[in-house]
Coordinates of C-alpha atoms in Angstrom, one line a residue:
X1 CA -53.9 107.9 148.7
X2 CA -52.5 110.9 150.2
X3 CA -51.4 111.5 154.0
X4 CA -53.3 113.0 156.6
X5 CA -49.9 113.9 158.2
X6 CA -48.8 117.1 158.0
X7 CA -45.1 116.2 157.6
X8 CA -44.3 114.4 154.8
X9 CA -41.8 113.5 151.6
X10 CA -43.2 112.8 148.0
X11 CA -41.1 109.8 146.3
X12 CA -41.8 110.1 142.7
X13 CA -41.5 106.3 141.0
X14 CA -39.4 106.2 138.1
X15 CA -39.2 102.5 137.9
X16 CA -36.0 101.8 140.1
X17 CA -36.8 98.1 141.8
X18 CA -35.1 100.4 145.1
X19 CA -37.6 102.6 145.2
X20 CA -39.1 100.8 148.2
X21 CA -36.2 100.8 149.9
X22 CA -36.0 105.2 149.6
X23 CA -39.5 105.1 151.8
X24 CA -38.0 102.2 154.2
X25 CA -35.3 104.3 154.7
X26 CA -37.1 107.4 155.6
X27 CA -39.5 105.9 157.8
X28 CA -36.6 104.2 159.5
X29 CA -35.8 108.2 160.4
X30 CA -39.4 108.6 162.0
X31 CA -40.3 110.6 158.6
X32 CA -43.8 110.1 156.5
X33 CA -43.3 109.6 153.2
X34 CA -45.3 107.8 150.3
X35 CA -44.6 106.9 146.5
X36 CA -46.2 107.6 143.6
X37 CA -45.7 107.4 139.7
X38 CA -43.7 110.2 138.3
X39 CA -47.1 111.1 136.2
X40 CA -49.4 111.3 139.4
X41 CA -51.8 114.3 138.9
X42 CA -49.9 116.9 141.3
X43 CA -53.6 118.0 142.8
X44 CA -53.0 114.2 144.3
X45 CA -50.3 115.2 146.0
X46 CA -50.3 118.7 146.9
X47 CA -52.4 118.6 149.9
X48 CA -50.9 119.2 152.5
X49 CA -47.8 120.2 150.3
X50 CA -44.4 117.5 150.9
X51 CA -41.6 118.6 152.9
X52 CA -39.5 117.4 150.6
X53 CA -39.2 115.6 147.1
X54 CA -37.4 112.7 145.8
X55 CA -37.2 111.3 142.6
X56 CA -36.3 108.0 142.1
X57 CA -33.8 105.7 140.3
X58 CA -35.1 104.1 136.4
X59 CA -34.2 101.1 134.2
X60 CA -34.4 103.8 130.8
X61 CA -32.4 106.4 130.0
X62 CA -33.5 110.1 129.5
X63 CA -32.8 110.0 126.3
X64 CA -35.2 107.1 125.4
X65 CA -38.3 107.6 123.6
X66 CA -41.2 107.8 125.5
X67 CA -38.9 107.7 128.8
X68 CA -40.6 108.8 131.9
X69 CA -40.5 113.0 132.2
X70 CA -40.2 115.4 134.8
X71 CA -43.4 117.3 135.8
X72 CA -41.9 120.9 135.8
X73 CA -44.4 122.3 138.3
X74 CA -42.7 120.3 141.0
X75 CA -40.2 122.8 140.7
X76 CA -42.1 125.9 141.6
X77 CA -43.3 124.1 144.7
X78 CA -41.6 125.3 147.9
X79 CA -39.9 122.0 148.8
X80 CA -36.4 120.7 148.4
X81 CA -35.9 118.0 145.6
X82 CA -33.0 115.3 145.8
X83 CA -32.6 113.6 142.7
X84 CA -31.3 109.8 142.7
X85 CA -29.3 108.3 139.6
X86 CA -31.8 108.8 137.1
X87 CA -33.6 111.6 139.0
X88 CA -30.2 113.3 138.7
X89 CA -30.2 112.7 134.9
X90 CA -33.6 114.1 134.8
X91 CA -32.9 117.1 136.4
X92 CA -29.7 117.8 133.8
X93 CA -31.4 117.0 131.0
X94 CA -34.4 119.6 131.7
X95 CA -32.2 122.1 131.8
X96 CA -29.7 121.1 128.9
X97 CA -31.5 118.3 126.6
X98 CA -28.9 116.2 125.1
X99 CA -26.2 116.6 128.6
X100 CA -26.8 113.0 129.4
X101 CA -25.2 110.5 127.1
X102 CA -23.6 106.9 127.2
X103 CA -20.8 106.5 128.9
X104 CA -17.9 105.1 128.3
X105 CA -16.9 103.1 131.3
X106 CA -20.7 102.0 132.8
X107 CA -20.4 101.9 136.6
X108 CA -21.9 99.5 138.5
X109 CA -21.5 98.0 141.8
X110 CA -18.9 99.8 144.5
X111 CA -16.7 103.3 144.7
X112 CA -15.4 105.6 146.2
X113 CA -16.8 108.9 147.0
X114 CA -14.3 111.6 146.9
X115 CA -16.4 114.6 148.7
X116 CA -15.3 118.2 147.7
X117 CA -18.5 119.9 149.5
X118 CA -19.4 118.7 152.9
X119 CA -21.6 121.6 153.8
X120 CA -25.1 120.4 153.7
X121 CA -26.2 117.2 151.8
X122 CA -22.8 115.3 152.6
X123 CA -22.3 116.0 155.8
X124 CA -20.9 114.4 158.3
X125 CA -19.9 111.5 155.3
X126 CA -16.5 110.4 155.6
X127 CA -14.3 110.9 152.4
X128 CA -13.7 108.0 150.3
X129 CA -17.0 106.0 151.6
X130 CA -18.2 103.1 149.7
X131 CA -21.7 103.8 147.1
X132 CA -23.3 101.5 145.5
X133 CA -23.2 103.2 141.5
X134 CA -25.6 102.1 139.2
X135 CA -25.3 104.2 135.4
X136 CA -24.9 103.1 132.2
X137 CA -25.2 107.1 131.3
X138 CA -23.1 109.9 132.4
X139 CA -23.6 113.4 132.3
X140 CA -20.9 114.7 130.0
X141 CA -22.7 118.8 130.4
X142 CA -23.7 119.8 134.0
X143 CA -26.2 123.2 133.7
X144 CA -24.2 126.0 134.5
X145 CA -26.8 126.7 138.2
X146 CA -25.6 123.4 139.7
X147 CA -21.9 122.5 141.3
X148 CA -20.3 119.4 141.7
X149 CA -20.2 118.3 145.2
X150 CA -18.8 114.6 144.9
X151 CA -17.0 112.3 142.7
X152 CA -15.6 108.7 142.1
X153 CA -12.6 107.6 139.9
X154 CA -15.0 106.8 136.6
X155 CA -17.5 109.6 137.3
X156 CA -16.7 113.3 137.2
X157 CA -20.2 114.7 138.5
X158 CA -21.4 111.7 141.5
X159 CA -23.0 114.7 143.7
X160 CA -24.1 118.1 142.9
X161 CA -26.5 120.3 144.5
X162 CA -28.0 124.0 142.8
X163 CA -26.4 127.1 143.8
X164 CA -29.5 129.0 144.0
X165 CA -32.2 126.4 145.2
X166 CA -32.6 123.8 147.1
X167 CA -31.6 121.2 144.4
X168 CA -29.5 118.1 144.8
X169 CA -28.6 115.4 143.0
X170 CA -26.9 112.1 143.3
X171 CA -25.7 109.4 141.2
X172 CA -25.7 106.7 143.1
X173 CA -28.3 104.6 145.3
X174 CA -28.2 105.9 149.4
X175 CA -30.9 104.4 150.0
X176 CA -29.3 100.4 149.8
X177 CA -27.2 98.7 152.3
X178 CA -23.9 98.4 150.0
X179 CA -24.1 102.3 150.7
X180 CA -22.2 103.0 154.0
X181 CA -23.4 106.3 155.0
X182 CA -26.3 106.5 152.3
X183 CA -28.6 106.7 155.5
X184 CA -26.7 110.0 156.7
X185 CA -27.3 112.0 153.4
X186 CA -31.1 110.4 153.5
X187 CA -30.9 112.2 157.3
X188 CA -29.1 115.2 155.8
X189 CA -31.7 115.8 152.9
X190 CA -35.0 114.9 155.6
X191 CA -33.1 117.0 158.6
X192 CA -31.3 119.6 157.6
X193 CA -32.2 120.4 154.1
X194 CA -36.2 119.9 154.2
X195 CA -36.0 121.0 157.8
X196 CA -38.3 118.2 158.9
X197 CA -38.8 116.7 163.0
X198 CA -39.1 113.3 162.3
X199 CA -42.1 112.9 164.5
X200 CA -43.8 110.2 162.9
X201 CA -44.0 107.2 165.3
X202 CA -46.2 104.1 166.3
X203 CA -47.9 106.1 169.0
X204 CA -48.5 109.2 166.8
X205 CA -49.9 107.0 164.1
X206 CA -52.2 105.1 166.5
X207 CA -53.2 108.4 167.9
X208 CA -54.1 109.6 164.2
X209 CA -55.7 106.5 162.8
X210 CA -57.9 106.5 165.8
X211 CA -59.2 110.2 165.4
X212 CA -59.7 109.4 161.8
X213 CA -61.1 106.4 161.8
X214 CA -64.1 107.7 164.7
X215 CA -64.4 110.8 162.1
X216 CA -64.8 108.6 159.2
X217 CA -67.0 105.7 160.8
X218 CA -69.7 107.8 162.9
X219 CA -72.1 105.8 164.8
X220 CA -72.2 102.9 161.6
X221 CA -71.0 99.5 162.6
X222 CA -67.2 97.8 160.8
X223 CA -67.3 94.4 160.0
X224 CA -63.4 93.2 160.0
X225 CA -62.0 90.3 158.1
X226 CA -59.7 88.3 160.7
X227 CA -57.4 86.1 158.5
X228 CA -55.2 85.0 162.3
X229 CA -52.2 87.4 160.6
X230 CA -50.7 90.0 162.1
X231 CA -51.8 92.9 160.4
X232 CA -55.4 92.2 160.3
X233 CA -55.3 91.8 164.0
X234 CA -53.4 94.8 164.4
X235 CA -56.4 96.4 162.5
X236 CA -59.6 94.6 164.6
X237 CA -57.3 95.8 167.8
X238 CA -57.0 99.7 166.5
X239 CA -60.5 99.4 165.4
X240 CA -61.6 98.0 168.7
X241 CA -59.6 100.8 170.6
X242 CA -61.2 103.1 168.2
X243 CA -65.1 102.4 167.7
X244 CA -65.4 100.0 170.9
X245 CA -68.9 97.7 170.3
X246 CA -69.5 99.1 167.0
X247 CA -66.7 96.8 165.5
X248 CA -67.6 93.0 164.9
X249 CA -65.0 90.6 163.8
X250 CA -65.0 87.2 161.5
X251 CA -62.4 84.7 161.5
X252 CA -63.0 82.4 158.8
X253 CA -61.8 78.9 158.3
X254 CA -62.0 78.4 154.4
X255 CA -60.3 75.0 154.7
X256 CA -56.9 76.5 153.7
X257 CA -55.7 77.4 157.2
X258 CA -52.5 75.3 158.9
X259 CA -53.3 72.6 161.3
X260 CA -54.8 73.5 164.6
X261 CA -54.6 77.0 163.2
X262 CA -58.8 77.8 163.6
X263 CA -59.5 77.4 167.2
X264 CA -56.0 78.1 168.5
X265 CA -56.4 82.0 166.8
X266 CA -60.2 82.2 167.6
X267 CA -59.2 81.3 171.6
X268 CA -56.6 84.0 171.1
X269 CA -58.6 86.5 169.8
X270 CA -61.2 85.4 172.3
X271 CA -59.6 85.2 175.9
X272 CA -56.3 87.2 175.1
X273 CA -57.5 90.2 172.5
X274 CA -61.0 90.0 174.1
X275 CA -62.0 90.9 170.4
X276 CA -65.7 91.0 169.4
X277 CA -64.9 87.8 167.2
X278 CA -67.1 85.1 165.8
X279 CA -65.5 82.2 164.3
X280 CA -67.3 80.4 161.0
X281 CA -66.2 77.3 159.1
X282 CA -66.7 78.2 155.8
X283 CA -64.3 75.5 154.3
X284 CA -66.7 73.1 152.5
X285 CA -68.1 76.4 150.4
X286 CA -64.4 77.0 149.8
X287 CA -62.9 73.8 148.8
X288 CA -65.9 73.0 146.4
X289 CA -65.4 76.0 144.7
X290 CA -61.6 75.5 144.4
X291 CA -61.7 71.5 143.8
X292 CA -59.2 71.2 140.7
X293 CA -58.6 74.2 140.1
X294 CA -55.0 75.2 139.5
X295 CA -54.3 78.6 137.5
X296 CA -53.1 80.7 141.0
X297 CA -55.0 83.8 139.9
X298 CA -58.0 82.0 139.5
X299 CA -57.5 80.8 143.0
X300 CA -57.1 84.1 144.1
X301 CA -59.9 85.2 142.7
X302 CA -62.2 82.4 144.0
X303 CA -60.9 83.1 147.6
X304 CA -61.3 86.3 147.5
X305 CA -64.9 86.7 146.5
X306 CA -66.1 83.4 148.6
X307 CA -64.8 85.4 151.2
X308 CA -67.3 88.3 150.2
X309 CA -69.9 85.9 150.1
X310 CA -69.4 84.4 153.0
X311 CA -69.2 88.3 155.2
X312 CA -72.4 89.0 153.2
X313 CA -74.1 86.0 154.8
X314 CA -72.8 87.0 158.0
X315 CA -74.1 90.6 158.2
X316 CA -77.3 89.3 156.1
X317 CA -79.7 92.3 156.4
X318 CA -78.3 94.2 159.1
X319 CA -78.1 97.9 157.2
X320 CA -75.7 99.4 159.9
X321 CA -72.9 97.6 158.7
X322 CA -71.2 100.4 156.5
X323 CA -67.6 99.6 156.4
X324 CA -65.5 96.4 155.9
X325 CA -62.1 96.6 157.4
X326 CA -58.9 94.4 156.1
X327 CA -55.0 94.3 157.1
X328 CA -54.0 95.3 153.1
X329 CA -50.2 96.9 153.7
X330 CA -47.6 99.3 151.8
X331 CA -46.2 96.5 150.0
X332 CA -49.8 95.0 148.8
X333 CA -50.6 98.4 147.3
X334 CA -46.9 99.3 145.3
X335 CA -46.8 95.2 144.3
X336 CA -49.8 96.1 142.7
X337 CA -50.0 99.1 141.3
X338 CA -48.6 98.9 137.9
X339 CA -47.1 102.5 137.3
X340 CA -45.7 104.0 133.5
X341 CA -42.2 103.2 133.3
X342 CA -42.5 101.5 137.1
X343 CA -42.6 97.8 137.3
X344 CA -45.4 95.8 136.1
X345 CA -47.9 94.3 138.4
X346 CA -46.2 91.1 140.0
X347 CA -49.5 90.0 141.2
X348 CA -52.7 90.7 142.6
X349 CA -52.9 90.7 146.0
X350 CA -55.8 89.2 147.5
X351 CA -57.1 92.3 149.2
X352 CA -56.5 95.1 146.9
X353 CA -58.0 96.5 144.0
X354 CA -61.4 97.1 146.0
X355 CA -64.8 95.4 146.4
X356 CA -66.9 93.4 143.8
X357 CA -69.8 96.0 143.4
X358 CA -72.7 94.1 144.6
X359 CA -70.4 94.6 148.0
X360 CA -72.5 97.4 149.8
X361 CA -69.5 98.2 152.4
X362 CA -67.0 100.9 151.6
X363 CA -63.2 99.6 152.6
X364 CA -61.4 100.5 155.6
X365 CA -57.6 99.7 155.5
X366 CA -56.0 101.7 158.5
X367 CA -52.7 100.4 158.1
X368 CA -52.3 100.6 153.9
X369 CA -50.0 103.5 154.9
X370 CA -47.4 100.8 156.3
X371 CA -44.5 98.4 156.2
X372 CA -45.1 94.8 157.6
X373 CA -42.1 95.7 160.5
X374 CA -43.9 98.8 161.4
X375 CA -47.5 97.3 161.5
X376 CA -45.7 94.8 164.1
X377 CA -44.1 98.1 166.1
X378 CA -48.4 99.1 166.0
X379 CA -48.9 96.1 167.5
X380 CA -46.2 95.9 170.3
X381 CA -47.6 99.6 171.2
X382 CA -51.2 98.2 171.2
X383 CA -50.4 95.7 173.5
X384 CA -50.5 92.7 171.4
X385 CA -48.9 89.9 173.0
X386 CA -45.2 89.5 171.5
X387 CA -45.4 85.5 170.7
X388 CA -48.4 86.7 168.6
X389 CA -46.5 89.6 166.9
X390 CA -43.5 87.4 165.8
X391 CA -45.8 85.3 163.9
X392 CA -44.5 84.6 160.4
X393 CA -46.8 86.5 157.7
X394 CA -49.4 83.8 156.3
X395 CA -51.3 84.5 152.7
X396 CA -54.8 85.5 152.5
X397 CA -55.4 82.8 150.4
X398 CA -53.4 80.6 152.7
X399 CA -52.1 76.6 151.5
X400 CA -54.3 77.6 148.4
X401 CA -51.3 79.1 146.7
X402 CA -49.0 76.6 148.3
X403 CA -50.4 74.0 146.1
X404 CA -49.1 74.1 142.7
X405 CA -51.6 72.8 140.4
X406 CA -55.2 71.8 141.4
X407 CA -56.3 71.9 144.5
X408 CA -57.7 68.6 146.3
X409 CA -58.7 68.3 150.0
X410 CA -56.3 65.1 150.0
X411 CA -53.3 67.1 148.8
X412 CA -54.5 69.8 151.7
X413 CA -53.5 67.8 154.5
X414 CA -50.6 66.3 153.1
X415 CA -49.3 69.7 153.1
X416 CA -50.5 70.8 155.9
X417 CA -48.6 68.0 157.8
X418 CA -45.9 68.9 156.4
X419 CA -45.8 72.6 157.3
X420 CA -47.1 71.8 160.6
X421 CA -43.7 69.6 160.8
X422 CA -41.2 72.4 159.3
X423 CA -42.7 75.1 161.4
X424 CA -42.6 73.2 164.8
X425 CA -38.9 72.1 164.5
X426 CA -37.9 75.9 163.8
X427 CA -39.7 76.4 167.0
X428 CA -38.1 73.4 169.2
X429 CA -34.6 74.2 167.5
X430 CA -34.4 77.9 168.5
X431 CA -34.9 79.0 164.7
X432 CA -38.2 80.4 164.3
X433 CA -37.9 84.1 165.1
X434 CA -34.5 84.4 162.5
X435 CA -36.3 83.6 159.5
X436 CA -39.0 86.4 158.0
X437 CA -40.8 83.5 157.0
X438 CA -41.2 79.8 156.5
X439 CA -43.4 77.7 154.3
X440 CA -43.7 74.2 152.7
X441 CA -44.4 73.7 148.9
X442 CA -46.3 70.7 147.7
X443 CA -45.3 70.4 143.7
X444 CA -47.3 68.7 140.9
X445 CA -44.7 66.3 140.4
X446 CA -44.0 63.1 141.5
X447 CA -40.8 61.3 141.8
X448 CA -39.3 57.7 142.4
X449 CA -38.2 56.6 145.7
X450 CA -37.4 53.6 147.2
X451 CA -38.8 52.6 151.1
X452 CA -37.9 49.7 152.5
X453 CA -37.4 47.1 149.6
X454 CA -40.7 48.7 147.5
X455 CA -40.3 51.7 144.9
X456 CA -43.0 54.1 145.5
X457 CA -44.0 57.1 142.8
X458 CA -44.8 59.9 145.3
X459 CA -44.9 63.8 145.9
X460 CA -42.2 66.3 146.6
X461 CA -42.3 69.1 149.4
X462 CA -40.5 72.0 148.6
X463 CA -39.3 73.8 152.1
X464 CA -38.9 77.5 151.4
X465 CA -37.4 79.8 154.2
X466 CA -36.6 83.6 153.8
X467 CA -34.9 86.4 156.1
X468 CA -36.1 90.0 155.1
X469 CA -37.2 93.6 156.8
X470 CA -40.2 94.2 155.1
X471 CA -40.5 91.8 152.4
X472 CA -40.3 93.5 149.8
X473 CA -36.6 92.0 149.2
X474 CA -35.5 88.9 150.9
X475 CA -32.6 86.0 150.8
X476 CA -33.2 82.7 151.4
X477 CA -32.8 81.5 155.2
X478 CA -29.2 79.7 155.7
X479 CA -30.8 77.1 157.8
X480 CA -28.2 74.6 159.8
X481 CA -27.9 71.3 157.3
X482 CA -28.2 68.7 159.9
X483 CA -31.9 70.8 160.6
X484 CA -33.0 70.7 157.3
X485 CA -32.0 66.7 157.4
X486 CA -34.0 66.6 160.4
X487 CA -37.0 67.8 158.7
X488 CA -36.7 65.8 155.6
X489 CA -36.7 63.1 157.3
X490 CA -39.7 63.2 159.8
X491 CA -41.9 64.4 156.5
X492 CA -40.5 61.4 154.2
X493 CA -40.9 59.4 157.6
X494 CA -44.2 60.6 159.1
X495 CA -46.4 61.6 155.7
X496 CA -47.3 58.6 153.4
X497 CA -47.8 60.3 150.4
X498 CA -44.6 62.4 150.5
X499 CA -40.9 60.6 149.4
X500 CA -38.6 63.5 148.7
X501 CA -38.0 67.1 150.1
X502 CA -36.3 69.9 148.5
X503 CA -34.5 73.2 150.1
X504 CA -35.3 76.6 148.0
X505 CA -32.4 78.7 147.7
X506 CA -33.7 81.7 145.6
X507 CA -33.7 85.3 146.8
X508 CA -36.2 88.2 146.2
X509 CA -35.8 89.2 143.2
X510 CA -35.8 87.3 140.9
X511 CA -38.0 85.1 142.6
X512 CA -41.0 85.7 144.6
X513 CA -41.3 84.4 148.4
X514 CA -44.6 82.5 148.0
X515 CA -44.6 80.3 144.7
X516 CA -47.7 81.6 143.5

């Protein structure tokens, strides 16, 4: 994948788990910018030629065997390169192998930057700001082109730039939170220093997708997967603004959806989206399929190509059908892409990886370019009504991975009860629109409990609820205790089949939002 857009930054993946958060921040400043693995064939990514060019942060050292390697040619390119933590160490040790070594006092966690160059990449950064420092090596020999432009107590060379080119280098993370001005230099390098407008907004991207998706599309006909989620509705409604009548939607109920969930989206899609939508239950084909099954990525799998099957039928012999369209994101692509050095595939994600190859429709994905937050700043600028924009994000494979362990239409709507309870009392108590998302877990375990004078042996929910920006890190929801009591007890008290619920209160990492 490379950008259409003319302005862009490259952000080359050594494995830093922030590396996400180096493109959030960028587009947060209205720039393009994409990442790729350190080792990405440079033809990829020369067309049109970045702005600007920023390695990322890495788990290894540079002296490691087999540790991820700078691609020289990156710096004959006419673009600035900012080099973060080991990026920086990358950039020494090109120059002087062997000037990167252990240090003694590892620094992690807060200091103090003491500036002694405010000139261009540390402008406007007060002295003595807090970084977030994250080195177990130093570099004990900096090559004699580059100057030291910051410092903390523990580490002599923090910030440097080259006195010649336009090199920098940093040893700590700008692009987290714990960082108080690590937005400015982010601004400084993208600004000033790559001399970039920041012109990349909702409108222009609506504006471009639309060109390129009539260019791409012709006069065939798009078929577009409706899941009732926000980004494939964003899609069907940029499609739909794009291609008009040569767009036809399907919303598909494979049994997995929440209660009520089917014809409230389909009357949406219908009467508010006026989308070319036809809704078919699907969810006997899907549940037989699925009945005792339980490995999650054999769920996954199952949905996923009953959902083919099921398009297939739909469009049975009609020939002018040439493109299938889905909501796949940012995230959905990096989670699972499993780079050299980067991190290892966390999952697959129910709409990447392409299309079994009895499928006879190429893929159209106009929004894999984006961040859940800015797919929902598309949709505000589409015209999508708010209430439907705020709408938690909901799995492809839906209560499917919400089951742990085989899946059986009875444990279904015990679940589905219960979510339907969670989610309503966020909504009557004011908290629905704080959390990123909210879902109820039904376990494979059951527990003792006592109702009334008889013992029962019955099923624990797990309630999980999660504040983020993009998902790609998130805490778990402090959510009022009295509320969560509330809840526990209308599902213990309203579900027969359910005796115990549980509050998870595990972050992103380690954990994963969904269980599965």
């Amino acid at each position: 994948m490379h950008s259409r857009h003319s302005e862009w930054i490259l952000i080359l993946d050594y494995g830093s788990q922030l590396t996400q958060l180096i493109a959030r921040r960028l587009r947060e400043l209205n720039i393009y910018c994409e990442i790729h693995p350190f080792n990405v064939e440079l033809d990829q990514v020369s067309t049109p030629t970045p702005g600007g060019i920023i390695l990322s942060g890495g788990p290894k050292s540079v002296n490691d065997e087999g540790a991820p390697y700078l691609q020289k040619q990156i710096l004959e390119w006419d673009a600035p390169i900012l080099g973060i933590c080991y990026g920086l160490q990358l950039l020494a040790h090109h120059e002087i192998p062997g000037s990167v070594e252990g240090a003694d006092k590892r620094e992690y966690g807060r200091a103090q930057l003491i500036i002694d160059n405010d000139e261009d990449l540390l402008k406007d950064i007060p002295d003595n700001s807090v970084v977030w420092m994250s080195h177990g090596d130093h570099i004990h020999e900096l090559p004699e082109a580059y100057e030291v432009i910051g410092h903390t107590a523990n580490a002599e060379v923090a910030a440097v730039r080259h006195t010649q080119n336009n090199i920098f280098g940093v040893q700590f993370h700008p692009e987290v939170a714990h960082t108080n001005f690590g937005k400015q230099l982010l601004q400084n390098f993208a600004y000033d220093i790559c001399e970039l407008k920041g012109d990349w907004t909702s409108k222009s991207f609506i504006d471009e997708q639309v060109h390129s998706i009539r260019e791409k599309v012709g006069t065939d006909k798009v078929l577009c997967a409706l899941s009732g989620g926000v980004d494939s509705t964003v899609v069907a409604t940029l499609l739909h603004k794009a291609i008009g009548d040569q767009l036809e939607c399907v919303f598909v109920d494979n049994g997995l959806l929440r209660k009520n969930e089917f014809n409230n989206v389909l009357d949406l899609y219908i009467k508010d989206l006026h989308l070319p939508v036809r809704g078919v239950d699907a969810s006997d084909k899907f549940l037989d399929r699925l009945d005792g099954i339980s490995d999650p990525e054999e769920k996954r799998v199952i949905i996923g190509n009953t959902f083919i099957d099921v398009f297939e039928e739909e469009i049975g012999d009609d020939a002018s059908f040439k493109y299938l369209a889905q909501g796949t994101l940012y995230p959905d692509v990096i989670e699972s892409v499993s780079f050299k050095g980067p991190s290892a595939t966390i999952k697959s994600h129910h709409n990447v990886g392409g299309l079994p190859e009895k499928m006879k429709m190429d893929l159209i994905e106009p929004v894999r370019e984006l961040f859940k937050d800015e797919v929902r700043e598309v949709g505000k600028a589409l015209g999508i009504p708010g209430h439907f924009i705020k709408r938690h994000p909901f799995p492809g494979p839906g209560l499917g991975i919400r089951i742990l362990g085989e899946l059986h239409k009875d444990r279904l709507e015990l679940l589905r009860e219960a979510d339907f309870i969670f989610i309503e009392e966020l909504k009557d108590k004011g908290l629905y629109d704080s959390v990123w998302q909210a879902l109820a877990v039904l376990l494979p375990v059951q527990s003792v409990g006592v109702m009334g004078d008889e013992r029962t042996y019955e099923f624990t929910i797990a309630l999980r609820a999660v504040t983020s920006l993009d998902g790609m890190t998130a805490d778990w929801a402090h959510l009022p205790y009295d509320f969560l009591g509330c809840v526990s007890n209308r599902i213990i008290n309203e579900i027969k089949g359910v005796n115990r619920v549980v509050y998870d209160i595990s972050s992103k990492p380690p954990a994963t939002i969904e269980w599965e």
